[in-house]
GROMACS .gro file of C-alpha atoms in nm:
model
  161
    1MET     CA    1  -1.849  -2.859   0.650
    2LYS     CA    2  -2.123  -3.108   0.567
    3LYS     CA    3  -2.332  -2.970   0.854
    4LYS     CA    4  -2.284  -2.616   0.724
    5LEU     CA    5  -2.406  -2.714   0.377
    6GLU     CA    6  -2.701  -2.912   0.516
    7ASP     CA    7  -2.812  -2.611   0.720
    8ALA     CA    8  -2.793  -2.388   0.412
    9LYS     CA    9  -3.057  -2.592   0.223
   10GLY     CA   10  -3.105  -2.405  -0.109
   11LEU     CA   11  -2.823  -2.158  -0.049
   12TRP     CA   12  -2.545  -2.418  -0.084
   13SER     CA   13  -2.427  -2.272  -0.416
   14GLU     CA   14  -2.351  -1.942  -0.241
   15LEU     CA   15  -2.170  -2.114   0.046
   16GLN     CA   16  -1.973  -2.356  -0.170
   17PRO     CA   17  -1.672  -2.127  -0.238
   18LYS     CA   18  -1.635  -2.055   0.133
   19VAL     CA   19  -1.661  -2.424   0.221
   20LEU     CA   20  -1.405  -2.518  -0.045
   21TRP     CA   21  -1.169  -2.245   0.080
   22ALA     CA   22  -1.206  -2.382   0.434
   23TYR     CA   23  -1.136  -2.736   0.310
   24ARG     CA   24  -0.826  -2.631   0.117
   25THR     CA   25  -0.683  -2.432   0.408
   26MET     CA   26  -0.744  -2.680   0.693
   27PRO     CA   27  -0.460  -2.921   0.779
   28LYS     CA   28  -0.550  -3.282   0.703
   29THR     CA   29  -0.490  -3.549   0.964
   30SER     CA   30  -0.321  -3.789   0.726
   31THR     CA   31  -0.058  -3.545   0.594
   32GLY     CA   32  -0.038  -3.277   0.862
   33GLU     CA   33  -0.047  -3.017   0.582
   34THR     CA   34  -0.315  -2.818   0.403
   35PRO     CA   35  -0.392  -2.912   0.042
   36TYR     CA   36  -0.319  -2.548  -0.051
   37SER     CA   37   0.029  -2.558   0.101
   38LEU     CA   38   0.112  -2.888  -0.070
   39VAL     CA   39   0.018  -2.743  -0.410
   40TYR     CA   40   0.149  -2.387  -0.382
   41GLY     CA   41   0.421  -2.436  -0.121
   42THR     CA   42   0.299  -2.161   0.110
   43ILE     CA   43   0.034  -2.093   0.372
   44ALA     CA   44  -0.280  -1.932   0.231
   45VAL     CA   45  -0.358  -1.570   0.310
   46MET     CA   46  -0.718  -1.540   0.418
   47PRO     CA   47  -0.928  -1.294   0.214
   48VAL     CA   48  -1.003  -1.105   0.537
   49GLU     CA   49  -0.629  -1.042   0.586
   50VAL     CA   50  -0.607  -0.871   0.246
   51GLY     CA   51  -0.894  -0.631   0.325
   52GLU     CA   52  -0.801  -0.584   0.693
   53PRO     CA   53  -0.423  -0.633   0.704
   54SER     CA   54  -0.287  -0.843   0.988
   55LEU     CA   55   0.067  -0.828   1.125
   56ARG     CA   56   0.172  -1.116   0.902
   57TYR     CA   57   0.039  -0.941   0.592
   58SER     CA   58   0.138  -0.582   0.670
   59HIS     CA   59   0.503  -0.648   0.766
   60GLU     CA   60   0.588  -0.811   0.433
   61SER     CA   61   0.776  -0.589   0.189
   62GLU     CA   62   0.791  -0.679  -0.178
   63SER     CA   63   1.156  -0.787  -0.174
   64ARG     CA   64   1.113  -0.981   0.150
   65ASN     CA   65   0.798  -1.143   0.011
   66ASP     CA   66   0.985  -1.254  -0.303
   67GLU     CA   67   1.266  -1.403  -0.091
   68SER     CA   68   1.016  -1.574   0.137
   69ARG     CA   69   0.831  -1.714  -0.166
   70ARG     CA   70   1.154  -1.856  -0.316
   71HIS     CA   71   1.237  -2.016   0.017
   72ASP     CA   72   0.886  -2.169   0.038
   73LEU     CA   73   0.913  -2.306  -0.316
   74ASP     CA   74   1.252  -2.460  -0.234
   75GLU     CA   75   1.101  -2.638   0.063
   76ALA     CA   76   0.776  -2.738  -0.114
   77GLU     CA   77   0.910  -3.070  -0.247
   78GLU     CA   78   1.049  -3.163   0.093
   79ARG     CA   79   0.712  -3.080   0.257
   80ARG     CA   80   0.534  -3.299   0.002
   81ASP     CA   81   0.773  -3.585   0.073
   82MET     CA   82   0.723  -3.550   0.449
   83ALA     CA   83   0.344  -3.536   0.401
   84TYR     CA   84   0.363  -3.855   0.192
   85ILE     CA   85   0.568  -4.027   0.464
   86ARG     CA   86   0.316  -3.920   0.732
   87MET     CA   87   0.027  -4.044   0.516
   88ILE     CA   88   0.192  -4.385   0.466
   89ALA     CA   89   0.269  -4.407   0.841
   90GLN     CA   90  -0.095  -4.334   0.925
   91LYS     CA   91  -0.214  -4.604   0.683
   92GLN     CA   92   0.029  -4.855   0.836
   93GLN     CA   93  -0.092  -4.763   1.184
   94ALA     CA   94  -0.454  -4.820   1.079
   95GLU     CA   95  -0.356  -5.151   0.919
   96ARG     CA   96  -0.177  -5.265   1.238
   97TYR     CA   97  -0.482  -5.167   1.446
   98TYR     CA   98  -0.713  -5.362   1.217
   99ASN     CA   99  -0.485  -5.667   1.192
  100LYS     CA  100  -0.440  -5.677   1.569
  101LYS     CA  101  -0.804  -5.781   1.602
  102ALA     CA  102  -0.809  -6.012   1.300
  103LYS     CA  103  -0.781  -6.383   1.366
  104VAL     CA  104  -0.557  -6.553   1.114
  105ARG     CA  105  -0.685  -6.892   1.007
  106PRO     CA  106  -0.448  -7.066   0.771
  107PHE     CA  107  -0.610  -7.291   0.511
  108ILE     CA  108  -0.430  -7.572   0.331
  109VAL     CA  109  -0.515  -7.783   0.029
  110GLY     CA  110  -0.775  -8.045   0.123
  111ASP     CA  111  -0.955  -7.831   0.385
  112TYR     CA  112  -1.331  -7.795   0.365
  113VAL     CA  113  -1.475  -7.443   0.379
  114LEU     CA  114  -1.813  -7.272   0.368
  115LYS     CA  115  -1.848  -7.003   0.102
  116ALA     CA  116  -2.056  -6.700   0.202
  117LYS     CA  117  -2.335  -6.580  -0.026
  118THR     CA  118  -2.302  -6.234  -0.171
  119GLN     CA  119  -2.589  -5.989  -0.148
  120ALA     CA  120  -2.650  -6.032  -0.522
  121SER     CA  121  -2.673  -6.412  -0.501
  122LYS     CA  122  -2.920  -6.417  -0.208
  123ASP     CA  123  -3.277  -6.506  -0.293
  124PRO     CA  124  -3.498  -6.212  -0.191
  125ARG     CA  125  -3.786  -6.453  -0.115
  126GLU     CA  126  -3.583  -6.611   0.168
  127GLY     CA  127  -3.576  -6.285   0.363
  128LYS     CA  128  -3.335  -6.215   0.645
  129LEU     CA  129  -3.372  -6.564   0.792
  130GLY     CA  130  -3.241  -6.735   0.477
  131THR     CA  131  -2.905  -6.913   0.463
  132ASN     CA  132  -2.588  -6.707   0.441
  133VAL     CA  133  -2.371  -6.975   0.277
  134ASN     CA  134  -2.377  -7.145  -0.064
  135GLY     CA  135  -2.251  -7.477   0.057
  136LEU     CA  136  -1.948  -7.684   0.149
  137TYR     CA  137  -1.643  -7.667  -0.077
  138LYS     CA  138  -1.300  -7.826  -0.083
  139ILE     CA  139  -0.976  -7.630  -0.140
  140THR     CA  140  -0.790  -7.783  -0.435
  141THR     CA  141  -0.507  -7.534  -0.489
  142ALA     CA  142  -0.378  -7.232  -0.299
  143ALA     CA  143  -0.307  -6.928  -0.513
  144ASN     CA  144  -0.158  -6.604  -0.382
  145LYS     CA  145  -0.217  -6.448  -0.039
  146GLY     CA  146  -0.543  -6.599   0.075
  147SER     CA  147  -0.705  -6.692  -0.255
  148PHE     CA  148  -0.791  -7.052  -0.333
  149GLN     CA  149  -0.934  -7.270  -0.606
  150LEU     CA  150  -1.249  -7.442  -0.480
  151GLU     CA  151  -1.442  -7.745  -0.594
  152THR     CA  152  -1.785  -7.873  -0.500
  153MET     CA  153  -1.836  -8.196  -0.312
  154GLU     CA  154  -1.910  -8.362  -0.648
  155GLY     CA  155  -1.563  -8.262  -0.777
  156LYS     CA  156  -1.667  -7.975  -1.008
  157LEU     CA  157  -1.429  -7.675  -1.004
  158LEU     CA  158  -1.572  -7.333  -0.923
  159LEU     CA  159  -1.463  -7.075  -1.180
  160ASN     CA  160  -1.420  -6.705  -1.090
  161ASN     CA  161  -1.602  -6.733  -0.758
   0.00000   0.00000   0.00000
C-alpha cells in the first residue's frame, strides 16, 4: 500500500479511499481476520460485486441474507475472542524468539556496572569516536525486574537515571 501511495505522488488523496478499503479488507497476520470482519462480523462485499454481481452476491435472497447476517453477528464475539488469542500467541512467539538470543546476566547488590550514555547525554563535540559510557557505578539495591539503584564510586546515589 505504501508503494502504491508513493507512486501516486500528488494523486494520493484520490487513491486514499481505495487504499483504506484494501487495508480494512485484507486479513492481518496477527489476528487472521480482517479489521472489517472484526467490527461488522461479516466479510466485506467488494464494490465491484455490487455493480457486477458475483455468485456470492446474486444467490442471496433477502430472507436468507437476514438469517446469514444474524448468524454472523452471533459468531462475531467468538471471532473477536479467537483473533485476540491468536494475537497474544503471536506476541508470545515473537517474545520467545527474541529471548532465545538474549543472554541473561544476573546482577546482585555490590556488583559494579558501566552505565551507557543516552543519545541526549552525549557531547556532540566528541563525535562518533567519543565514549559510550558515563562511568563505573555500584549497585546498592535491586528493585523490580532488572531495575537497580546505583551509586557513584564516591558513594553518591544516582536519582532517576
